mmCIF file of C-alpha atoms and ligand atoms in Angstrom:
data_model
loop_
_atom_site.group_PDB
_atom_site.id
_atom_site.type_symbol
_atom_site.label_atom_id
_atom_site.label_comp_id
_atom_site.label_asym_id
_atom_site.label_seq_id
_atom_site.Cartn_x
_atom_site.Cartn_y
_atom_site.Cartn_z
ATOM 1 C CA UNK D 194 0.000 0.000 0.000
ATOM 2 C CA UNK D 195 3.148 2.431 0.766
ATOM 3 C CA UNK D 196 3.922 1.581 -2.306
ATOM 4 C CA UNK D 197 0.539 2.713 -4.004
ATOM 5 C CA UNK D 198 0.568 5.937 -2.269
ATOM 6 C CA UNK D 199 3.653 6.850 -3.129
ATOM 7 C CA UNK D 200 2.806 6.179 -7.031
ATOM 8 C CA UNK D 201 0.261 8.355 -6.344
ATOM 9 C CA UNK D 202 1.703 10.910 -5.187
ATOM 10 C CA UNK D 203 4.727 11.349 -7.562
ATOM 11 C CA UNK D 204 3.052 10.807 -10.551
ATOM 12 C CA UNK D 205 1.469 14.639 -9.457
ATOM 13 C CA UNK D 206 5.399 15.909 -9.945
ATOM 14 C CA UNK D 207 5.790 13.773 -13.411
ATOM 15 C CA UNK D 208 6.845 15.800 -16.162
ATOM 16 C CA UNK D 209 7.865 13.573 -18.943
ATOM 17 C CA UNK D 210 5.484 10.387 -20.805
ATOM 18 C CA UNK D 211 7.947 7.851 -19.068
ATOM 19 C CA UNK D 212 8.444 9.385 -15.571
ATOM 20 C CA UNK D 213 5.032 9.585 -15.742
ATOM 21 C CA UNK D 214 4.357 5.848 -17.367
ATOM 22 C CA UNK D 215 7.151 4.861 -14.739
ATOM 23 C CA UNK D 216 5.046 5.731 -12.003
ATOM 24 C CA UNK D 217 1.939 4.743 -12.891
ATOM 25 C CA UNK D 218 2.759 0.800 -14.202
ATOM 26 C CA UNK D 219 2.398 -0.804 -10.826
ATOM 27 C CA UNK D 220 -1.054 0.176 -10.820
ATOM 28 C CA UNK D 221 -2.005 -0.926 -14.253
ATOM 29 C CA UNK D 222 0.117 -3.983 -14.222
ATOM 30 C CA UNK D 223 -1.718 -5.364 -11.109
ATOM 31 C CA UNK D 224 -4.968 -4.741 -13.106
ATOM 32 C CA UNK D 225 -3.507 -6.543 -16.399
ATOM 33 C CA UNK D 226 -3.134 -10.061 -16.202
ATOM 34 C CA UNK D 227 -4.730 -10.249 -19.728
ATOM 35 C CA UNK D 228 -2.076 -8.247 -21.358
ATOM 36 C CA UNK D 229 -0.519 -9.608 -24.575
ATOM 37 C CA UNK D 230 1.551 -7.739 -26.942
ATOM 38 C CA UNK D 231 1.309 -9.910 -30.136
ATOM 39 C CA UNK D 232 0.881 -7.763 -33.474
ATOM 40 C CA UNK D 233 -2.051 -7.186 -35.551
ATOM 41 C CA UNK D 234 -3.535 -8.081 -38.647
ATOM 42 C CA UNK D 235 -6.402 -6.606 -40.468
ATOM 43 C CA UNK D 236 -9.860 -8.746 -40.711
ATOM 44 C CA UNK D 237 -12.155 -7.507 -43.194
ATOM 45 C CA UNK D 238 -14.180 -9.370 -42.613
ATOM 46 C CA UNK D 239 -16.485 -6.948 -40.121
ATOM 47 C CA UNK D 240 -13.602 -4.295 -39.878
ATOM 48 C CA UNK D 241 -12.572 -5.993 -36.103
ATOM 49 C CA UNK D 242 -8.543 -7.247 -36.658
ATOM 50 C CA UNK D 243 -7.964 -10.541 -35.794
ATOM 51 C CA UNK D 244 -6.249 -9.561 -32.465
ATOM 52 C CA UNK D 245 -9.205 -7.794 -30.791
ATOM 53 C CA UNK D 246 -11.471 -10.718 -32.155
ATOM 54 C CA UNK D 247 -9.197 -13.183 -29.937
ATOM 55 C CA UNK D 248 -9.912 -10.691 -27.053
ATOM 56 C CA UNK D 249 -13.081 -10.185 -27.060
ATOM 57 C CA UNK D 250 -13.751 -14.146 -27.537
ATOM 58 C CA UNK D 251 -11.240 -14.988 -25.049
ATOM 59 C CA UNK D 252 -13.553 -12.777 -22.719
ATOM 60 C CA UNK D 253 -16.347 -15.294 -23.928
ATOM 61 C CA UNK D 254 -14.304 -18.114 -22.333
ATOM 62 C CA UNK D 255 -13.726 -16.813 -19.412
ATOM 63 C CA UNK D 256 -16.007 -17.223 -15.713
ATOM 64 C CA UNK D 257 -17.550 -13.315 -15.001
ATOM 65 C CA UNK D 258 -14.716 -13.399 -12.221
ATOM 66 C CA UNK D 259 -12.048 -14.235 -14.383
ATOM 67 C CA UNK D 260 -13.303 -11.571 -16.986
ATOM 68 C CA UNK D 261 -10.514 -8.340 -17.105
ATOM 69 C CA UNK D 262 -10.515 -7.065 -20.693
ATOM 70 C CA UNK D 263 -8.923 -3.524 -20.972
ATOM 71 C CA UNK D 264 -10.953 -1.367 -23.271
ATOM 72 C CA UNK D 265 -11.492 2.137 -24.313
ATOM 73 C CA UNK D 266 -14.015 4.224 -24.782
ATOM 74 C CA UNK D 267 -13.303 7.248 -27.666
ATOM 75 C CA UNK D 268 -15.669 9.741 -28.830
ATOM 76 C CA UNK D 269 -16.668 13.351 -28.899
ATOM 77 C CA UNK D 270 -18.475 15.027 -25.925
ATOM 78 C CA UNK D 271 -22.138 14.062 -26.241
ATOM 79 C CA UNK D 272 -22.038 10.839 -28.204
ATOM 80 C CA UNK D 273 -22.878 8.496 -25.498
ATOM 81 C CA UNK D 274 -19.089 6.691 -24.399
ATOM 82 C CA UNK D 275 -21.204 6.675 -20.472
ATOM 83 C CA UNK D 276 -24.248 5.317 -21.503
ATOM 84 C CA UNK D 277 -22.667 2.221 -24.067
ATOM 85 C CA UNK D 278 -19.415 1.837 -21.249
ATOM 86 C CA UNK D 279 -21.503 1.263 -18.597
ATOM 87 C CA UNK D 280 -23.854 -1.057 -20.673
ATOM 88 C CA UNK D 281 -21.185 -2.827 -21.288
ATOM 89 C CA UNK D 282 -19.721 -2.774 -17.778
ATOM 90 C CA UNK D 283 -23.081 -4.325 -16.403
ATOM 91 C CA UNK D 284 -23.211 -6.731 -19.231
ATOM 92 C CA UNK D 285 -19.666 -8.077 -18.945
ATOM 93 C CA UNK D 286 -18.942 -7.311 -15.121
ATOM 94 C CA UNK D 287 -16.148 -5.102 -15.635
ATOM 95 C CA UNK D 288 -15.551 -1.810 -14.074
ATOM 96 C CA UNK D 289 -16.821 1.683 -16.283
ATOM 97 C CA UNK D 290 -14.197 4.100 -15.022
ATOM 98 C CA UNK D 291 -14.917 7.917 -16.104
ATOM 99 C CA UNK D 292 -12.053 10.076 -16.228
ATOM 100 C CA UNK D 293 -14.735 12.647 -16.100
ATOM 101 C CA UNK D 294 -16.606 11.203 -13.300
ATOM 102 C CA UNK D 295 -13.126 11.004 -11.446
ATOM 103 C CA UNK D 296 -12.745 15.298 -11.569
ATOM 104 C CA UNK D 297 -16.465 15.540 -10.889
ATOM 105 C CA UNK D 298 -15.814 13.879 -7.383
ATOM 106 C CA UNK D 299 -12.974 15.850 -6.989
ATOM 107 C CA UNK D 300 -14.550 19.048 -7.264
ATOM 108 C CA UNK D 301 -17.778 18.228 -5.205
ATOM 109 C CA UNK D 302 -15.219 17.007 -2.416
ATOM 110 C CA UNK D 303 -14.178 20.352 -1.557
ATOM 111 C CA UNK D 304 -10.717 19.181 -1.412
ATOM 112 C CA UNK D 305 -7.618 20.814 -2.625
ATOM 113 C CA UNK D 306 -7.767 20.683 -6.041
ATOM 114 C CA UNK D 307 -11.204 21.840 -5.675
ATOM 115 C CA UNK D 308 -11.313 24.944 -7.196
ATOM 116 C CA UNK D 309 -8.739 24.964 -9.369
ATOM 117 C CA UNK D 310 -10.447 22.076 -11.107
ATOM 118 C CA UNK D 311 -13.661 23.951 -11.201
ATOM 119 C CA UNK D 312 -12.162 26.583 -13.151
ATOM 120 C CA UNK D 313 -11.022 24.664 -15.659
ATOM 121 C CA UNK D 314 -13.751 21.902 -16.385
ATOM 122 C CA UNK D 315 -16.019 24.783 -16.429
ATOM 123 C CA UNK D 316 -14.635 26.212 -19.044
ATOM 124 C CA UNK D 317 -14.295 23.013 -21.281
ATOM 125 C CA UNK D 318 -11.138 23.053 -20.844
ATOM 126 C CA UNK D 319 -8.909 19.714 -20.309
ATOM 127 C CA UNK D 320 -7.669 19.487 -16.975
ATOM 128 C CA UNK D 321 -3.674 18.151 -16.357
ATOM 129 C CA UNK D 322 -2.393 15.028 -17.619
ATOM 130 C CA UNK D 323 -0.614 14.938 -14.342
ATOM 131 C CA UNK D 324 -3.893 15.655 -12.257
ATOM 132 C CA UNK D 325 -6.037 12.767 -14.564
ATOM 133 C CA UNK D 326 -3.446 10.571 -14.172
ATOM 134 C CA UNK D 327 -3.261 10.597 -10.148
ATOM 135 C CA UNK D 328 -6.704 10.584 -10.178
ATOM 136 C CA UNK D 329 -6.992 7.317 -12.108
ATOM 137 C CA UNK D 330 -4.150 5.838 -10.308
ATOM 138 C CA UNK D 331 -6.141 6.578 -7.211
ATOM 139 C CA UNK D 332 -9.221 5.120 -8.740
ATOM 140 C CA UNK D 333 -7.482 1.957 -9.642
ATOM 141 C CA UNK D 334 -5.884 1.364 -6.361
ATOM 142 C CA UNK D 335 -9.353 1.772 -4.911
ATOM 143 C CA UNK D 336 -10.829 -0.972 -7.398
ATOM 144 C CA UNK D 337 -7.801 -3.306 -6.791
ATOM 145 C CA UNK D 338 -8.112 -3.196 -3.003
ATOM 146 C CA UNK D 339 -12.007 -4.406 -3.804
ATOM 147 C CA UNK D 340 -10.799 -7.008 -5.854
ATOM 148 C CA UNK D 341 -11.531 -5.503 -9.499
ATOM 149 C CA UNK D 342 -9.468 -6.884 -12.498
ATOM 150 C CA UNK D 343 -9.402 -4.918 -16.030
ATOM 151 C CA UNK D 344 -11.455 -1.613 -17.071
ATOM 152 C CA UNK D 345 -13.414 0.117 -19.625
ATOM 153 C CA UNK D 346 -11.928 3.505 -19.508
ATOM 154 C CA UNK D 347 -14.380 6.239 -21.016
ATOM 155 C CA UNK D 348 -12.950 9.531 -21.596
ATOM 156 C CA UNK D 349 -9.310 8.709 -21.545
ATOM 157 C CA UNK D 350 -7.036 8.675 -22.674
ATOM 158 C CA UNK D 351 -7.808 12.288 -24.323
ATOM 159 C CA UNK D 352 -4.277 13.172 -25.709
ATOM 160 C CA UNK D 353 -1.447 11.458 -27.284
ATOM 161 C CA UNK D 354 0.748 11.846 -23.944
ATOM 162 C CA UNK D 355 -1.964 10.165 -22.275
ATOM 163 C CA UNK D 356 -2.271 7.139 -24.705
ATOM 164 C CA UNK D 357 1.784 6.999 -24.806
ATOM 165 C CA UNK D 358 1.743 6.220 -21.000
ATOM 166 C CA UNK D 359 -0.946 4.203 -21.107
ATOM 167 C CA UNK D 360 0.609 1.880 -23.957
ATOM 168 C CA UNK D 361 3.875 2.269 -22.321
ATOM 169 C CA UNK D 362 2.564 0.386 -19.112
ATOM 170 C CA UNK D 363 -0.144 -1.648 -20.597
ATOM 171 C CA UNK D 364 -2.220 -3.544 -23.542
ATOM 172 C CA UNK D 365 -5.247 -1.812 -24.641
ATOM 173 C CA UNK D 366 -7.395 -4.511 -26.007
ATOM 174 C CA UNK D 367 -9.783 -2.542 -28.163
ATOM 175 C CA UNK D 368 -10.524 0.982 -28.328
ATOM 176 C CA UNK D 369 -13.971 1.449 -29.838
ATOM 177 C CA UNK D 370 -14.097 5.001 -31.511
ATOM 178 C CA UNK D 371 -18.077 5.921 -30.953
ATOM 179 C CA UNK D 372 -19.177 8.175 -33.919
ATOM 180 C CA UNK D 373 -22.151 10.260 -34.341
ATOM 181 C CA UNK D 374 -23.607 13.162 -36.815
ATOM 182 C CA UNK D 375 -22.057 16.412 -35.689
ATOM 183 C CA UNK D 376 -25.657 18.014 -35.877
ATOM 184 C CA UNK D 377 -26.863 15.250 -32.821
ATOM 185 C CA UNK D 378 -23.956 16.090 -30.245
ATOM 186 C CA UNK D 379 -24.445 19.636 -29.195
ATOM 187 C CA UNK D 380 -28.006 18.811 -28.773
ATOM 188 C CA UNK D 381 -27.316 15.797 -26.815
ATOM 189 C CA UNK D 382 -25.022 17.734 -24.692
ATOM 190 C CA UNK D 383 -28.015 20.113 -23.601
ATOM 191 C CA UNK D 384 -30.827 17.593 -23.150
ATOM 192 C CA UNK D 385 -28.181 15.553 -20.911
ATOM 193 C CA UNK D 386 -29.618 14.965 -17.404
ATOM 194 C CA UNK D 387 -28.073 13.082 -14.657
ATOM 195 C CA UNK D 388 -29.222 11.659 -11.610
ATOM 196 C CA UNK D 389 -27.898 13.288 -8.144
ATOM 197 C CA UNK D 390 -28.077 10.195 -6.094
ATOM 198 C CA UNK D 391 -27.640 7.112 -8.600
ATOM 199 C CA UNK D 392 -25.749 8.475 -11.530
ATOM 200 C CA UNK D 393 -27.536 7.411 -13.932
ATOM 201 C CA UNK D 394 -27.021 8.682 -17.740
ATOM 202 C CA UNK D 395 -30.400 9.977 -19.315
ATOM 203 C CA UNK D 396 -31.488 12.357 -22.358
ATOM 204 C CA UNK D 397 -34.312 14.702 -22.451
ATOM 205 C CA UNK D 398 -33.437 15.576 -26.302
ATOM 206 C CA UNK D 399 -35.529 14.243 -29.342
ATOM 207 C CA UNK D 400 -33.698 14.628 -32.491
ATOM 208 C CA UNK D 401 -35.193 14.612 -35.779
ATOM 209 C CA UNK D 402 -32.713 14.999 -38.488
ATOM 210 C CA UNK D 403 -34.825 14.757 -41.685
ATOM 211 C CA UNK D 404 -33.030 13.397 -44.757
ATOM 212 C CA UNK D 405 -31.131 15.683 -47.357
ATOM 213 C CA UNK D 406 -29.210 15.931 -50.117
ATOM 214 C CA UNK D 407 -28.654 12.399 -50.084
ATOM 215 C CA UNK D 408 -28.202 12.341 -46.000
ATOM 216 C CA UNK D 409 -30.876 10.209 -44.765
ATOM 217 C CA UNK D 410 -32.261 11.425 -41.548
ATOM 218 C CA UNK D 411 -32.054 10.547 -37.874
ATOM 219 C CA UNK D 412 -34.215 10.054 -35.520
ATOM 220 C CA UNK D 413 -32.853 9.623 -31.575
ATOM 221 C CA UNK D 414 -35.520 9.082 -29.399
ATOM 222 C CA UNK D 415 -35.461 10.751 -25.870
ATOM 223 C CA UNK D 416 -33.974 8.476 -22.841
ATOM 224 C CA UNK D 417 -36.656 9.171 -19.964
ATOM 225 C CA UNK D 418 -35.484 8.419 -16.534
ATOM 226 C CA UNK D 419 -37.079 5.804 -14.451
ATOM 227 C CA UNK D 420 -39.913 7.000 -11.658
ATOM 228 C CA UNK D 421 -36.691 6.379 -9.111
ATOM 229 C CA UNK D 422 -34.780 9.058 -10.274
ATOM 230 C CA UNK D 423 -36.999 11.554 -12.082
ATOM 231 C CA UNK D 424 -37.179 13.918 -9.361
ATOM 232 C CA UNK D 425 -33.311 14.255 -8.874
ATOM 233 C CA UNK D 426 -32.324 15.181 -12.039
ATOM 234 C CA UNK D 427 -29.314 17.432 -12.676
ATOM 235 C CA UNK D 428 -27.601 19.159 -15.838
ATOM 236 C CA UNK D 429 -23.646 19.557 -15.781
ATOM 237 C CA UNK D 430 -22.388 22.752 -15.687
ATOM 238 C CA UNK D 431 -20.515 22.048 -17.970
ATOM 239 C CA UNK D 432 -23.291 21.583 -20.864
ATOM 240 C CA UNK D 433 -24.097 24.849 -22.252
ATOM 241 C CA UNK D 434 -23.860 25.791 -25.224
ATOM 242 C CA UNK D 435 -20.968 27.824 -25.086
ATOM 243 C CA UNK D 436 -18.709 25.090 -22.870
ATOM 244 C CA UNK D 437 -19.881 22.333 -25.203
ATOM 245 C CA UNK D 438 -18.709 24.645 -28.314
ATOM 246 C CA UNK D 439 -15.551 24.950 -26.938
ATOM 247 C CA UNK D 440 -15.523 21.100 -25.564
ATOM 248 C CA UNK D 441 -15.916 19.967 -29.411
ATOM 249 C CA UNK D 442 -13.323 22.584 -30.441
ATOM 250 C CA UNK D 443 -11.020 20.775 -27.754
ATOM 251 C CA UNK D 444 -11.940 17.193 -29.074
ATOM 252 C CA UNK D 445 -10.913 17.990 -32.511
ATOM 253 C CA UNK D 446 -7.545 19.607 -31.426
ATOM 254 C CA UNK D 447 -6.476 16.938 -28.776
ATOM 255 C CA UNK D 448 -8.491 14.180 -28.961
ATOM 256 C CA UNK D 449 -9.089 13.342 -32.603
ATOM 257 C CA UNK D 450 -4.956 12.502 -33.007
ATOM 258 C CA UNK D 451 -5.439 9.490 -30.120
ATOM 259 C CA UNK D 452 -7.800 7.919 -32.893
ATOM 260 C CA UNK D 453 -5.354 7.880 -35.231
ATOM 261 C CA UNK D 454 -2.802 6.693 -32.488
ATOM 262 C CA UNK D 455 -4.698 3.400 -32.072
ATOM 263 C CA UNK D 456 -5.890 3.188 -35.461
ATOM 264 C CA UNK D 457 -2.120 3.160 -36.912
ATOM 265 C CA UNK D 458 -1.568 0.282 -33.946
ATOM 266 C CA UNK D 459 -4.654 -2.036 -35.118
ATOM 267 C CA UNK D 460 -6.743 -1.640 -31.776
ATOM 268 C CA UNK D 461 -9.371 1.496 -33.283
ATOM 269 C CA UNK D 462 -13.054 -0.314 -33.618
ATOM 270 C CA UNK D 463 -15.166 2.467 -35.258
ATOM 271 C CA UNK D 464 -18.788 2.169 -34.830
ATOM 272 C CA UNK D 465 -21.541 4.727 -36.298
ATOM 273 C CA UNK D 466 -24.427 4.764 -33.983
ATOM 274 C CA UNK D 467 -27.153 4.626 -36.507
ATOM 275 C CA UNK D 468 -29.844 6.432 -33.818
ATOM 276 C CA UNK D 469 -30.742 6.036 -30.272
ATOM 277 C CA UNK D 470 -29.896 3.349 -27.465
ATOM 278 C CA UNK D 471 -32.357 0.915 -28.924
ATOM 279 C CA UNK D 472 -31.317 0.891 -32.467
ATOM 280 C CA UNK D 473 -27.779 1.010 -31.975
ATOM 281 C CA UNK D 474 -27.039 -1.380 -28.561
ATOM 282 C CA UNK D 475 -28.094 -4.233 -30.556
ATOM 283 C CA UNK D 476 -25.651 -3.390 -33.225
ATOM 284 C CA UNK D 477 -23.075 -2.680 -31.161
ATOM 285 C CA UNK D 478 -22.922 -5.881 -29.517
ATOM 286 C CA UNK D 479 -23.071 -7.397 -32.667
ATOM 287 C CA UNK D 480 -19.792 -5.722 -33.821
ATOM 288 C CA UNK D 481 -18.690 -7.047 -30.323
ATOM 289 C CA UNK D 482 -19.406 -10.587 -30.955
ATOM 290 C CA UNK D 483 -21.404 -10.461 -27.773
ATOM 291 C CA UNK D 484 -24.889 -10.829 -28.463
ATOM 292 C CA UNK D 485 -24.481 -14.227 -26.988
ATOM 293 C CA UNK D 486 -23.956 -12.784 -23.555
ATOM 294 C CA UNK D 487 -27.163 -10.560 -23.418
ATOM 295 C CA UNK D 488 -28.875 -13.242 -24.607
ATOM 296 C CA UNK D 489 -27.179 -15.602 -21.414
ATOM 297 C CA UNK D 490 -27.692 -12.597 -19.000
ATOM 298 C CA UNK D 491 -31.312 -12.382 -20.630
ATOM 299 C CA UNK D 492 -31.842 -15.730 -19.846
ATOM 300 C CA UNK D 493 -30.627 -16.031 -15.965
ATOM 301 C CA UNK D 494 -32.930 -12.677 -15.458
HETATM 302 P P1 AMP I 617 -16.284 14.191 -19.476
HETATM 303 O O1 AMP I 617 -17.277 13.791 -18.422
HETATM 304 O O2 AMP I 617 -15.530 13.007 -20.031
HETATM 305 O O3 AMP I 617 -16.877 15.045 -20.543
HETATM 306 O O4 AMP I 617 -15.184 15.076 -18.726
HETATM 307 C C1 AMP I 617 -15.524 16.279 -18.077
HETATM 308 C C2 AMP I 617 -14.283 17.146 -17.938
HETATM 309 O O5 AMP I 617 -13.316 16.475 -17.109
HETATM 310 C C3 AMP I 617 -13.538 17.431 -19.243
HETATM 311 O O6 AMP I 617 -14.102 18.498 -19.983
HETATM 312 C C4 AMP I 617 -12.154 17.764 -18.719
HETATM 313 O O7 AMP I 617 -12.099 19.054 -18.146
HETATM 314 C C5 AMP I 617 -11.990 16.747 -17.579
HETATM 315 N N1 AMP I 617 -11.397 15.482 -18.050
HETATM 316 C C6 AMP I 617 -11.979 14.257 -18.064
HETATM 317 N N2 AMP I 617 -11.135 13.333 -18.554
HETATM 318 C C7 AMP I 617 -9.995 13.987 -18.870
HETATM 319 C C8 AMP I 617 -8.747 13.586 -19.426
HETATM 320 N N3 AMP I 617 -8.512 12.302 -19.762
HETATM 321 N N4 AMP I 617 -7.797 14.529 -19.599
HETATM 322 C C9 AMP I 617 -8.008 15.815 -19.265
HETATM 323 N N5 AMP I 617 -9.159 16.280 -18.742
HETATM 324 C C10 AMP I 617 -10.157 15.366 -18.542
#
């Protein structure tokens, strides 16, 4: 545990990719038993390479304790990496860990980082790769003390730096690069409602696109909250218009290079949602090869 904390805490002072990655291994390796570094070749068959295929059906094999795939969410603000990560984390029984769930903690705790955080999430801004990393690091350290193995990381890593440490100390299995019409995100962003006492992900917005000029339309149906939860609603204040703007803005600058960073490496799964949770969870498990698995978990219900 001495160990851990002091990880922790010098990772904070890390200046450089591999002081950084240096610090930070012991964490990831203890979560990574199901690391493997063999190279890639292309499948065409349904655009998954051969690699990721033996992942994800090597996950298939495996007991739900056994189960510690390390996958990663990518996709711009809005498209829905919580709602399909944590989908997939109930499905597969593998921790959904939010970078962006991580800072929000941070800043309601009232701790030292507090405000300075505030500042910048509020502005769309991206916070420190020094201050996400110690934040994950603590998060894993947490989930390893509880007996968690592997992740589905959704909103990092967010720059190259960040995917260069991660690859440095670890074997991302599949990164699965979420895609969605640039028209649908801002208005996801704003009808975007989140429940104060359970977390849960929901969407007030109905979007319409209609078809044109050869576009065919779009239609994303709202996702209503359950009776539980639908007086404790709560928007970020992070989704205005103006933060989202600038979030987008950020995504293109910083984030869209990390998809190109996996994709040159064989690991980038790109999936276009086609609509809203219903029409495109189906199809997303298909491109998993893991329709099986609802259809188990269906079953046991
Ligand atoms: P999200 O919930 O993923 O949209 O994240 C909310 C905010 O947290 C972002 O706008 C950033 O300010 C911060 N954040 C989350 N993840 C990262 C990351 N990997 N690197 C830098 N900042 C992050």
């Amino acid at each position: 545990m001495a160990v851990l904390s002091r990880c922790s805490r010098a990772v904070t002072a890390a200046t450089t990719p591999n002081a950084a990655a240096a610090k930070f291994s012991y964490l990831i390796r203890a979560l990574s038993p199901f690391s493997s570094s063999s190279s890639s070749t292309f499948d065409a068959d349904n655009g998954l390479n051969s690699r990721i295929k033996t992942a994800v059906l090597g996950t298939l094999k495996r007991e739900p304790k056994d189960r510690n795939v390390q996958w990663v969410f990518l996709g711009c603000p809005g498209v829905g990496k919580g709602t399909y990560a944590s989908r997939l984390s109930d499905l597969l029984g593998i921790p959904h860990i939010a970078t962006g769930d991580l800072v929000r903690d941070e800043l309601a705790s009232s701790g030292p980082l507090s405000s300075q955080l505030k500042e910048i999430v509020n502005q769309g801004k991206l916070v420190s790769d020094e201050i996400i990393i110690d934040l994950l690091s603590k998060r894993l350290e947490a989930g390893e003390a509880k007996g968690e193995s592997g992740f589905i990381l959704d909103g990092f890593p967010r720059t190259v730096r960040q995917a260069e440490i991660l690859e440095g100390v670890t074997d991302i299995d599949l990164v699965i690069n979420l895609k969605l019409r640039e028209e649908a995100l801002l208005a996801k962003c704003l009808g975007r409602r989140i429940c104060s006492e359970c977390g849960g992900n929901y969407n007030v917005a109905c979007i319409d696109i209609k078809a044109e000029n050869g576009k065919p339309g779009m239609y994303m149906a709202p996702l209503p909250p359950p009776p539980q939860c639908a007086s404790k609603l709560i928007t970020r204040a992070d989704d205005t218009e103006e933060v989202v703007k600038q979030r987008l803005r950020i995504y293109q600058a910083m984030t869209l290079p990390v998809e190109d960073f996996y994709r040159s490496r064989g690991k980038l799964l790109e999936f276009d949602l086609p609509g809203g949770v219903r029409e495109s969870w189906p199809k997303l498990l298909h491109a998993l090869n893991l329709e099986d698995e609802e259809d188990k978990q269906s079953a046991a219900a």
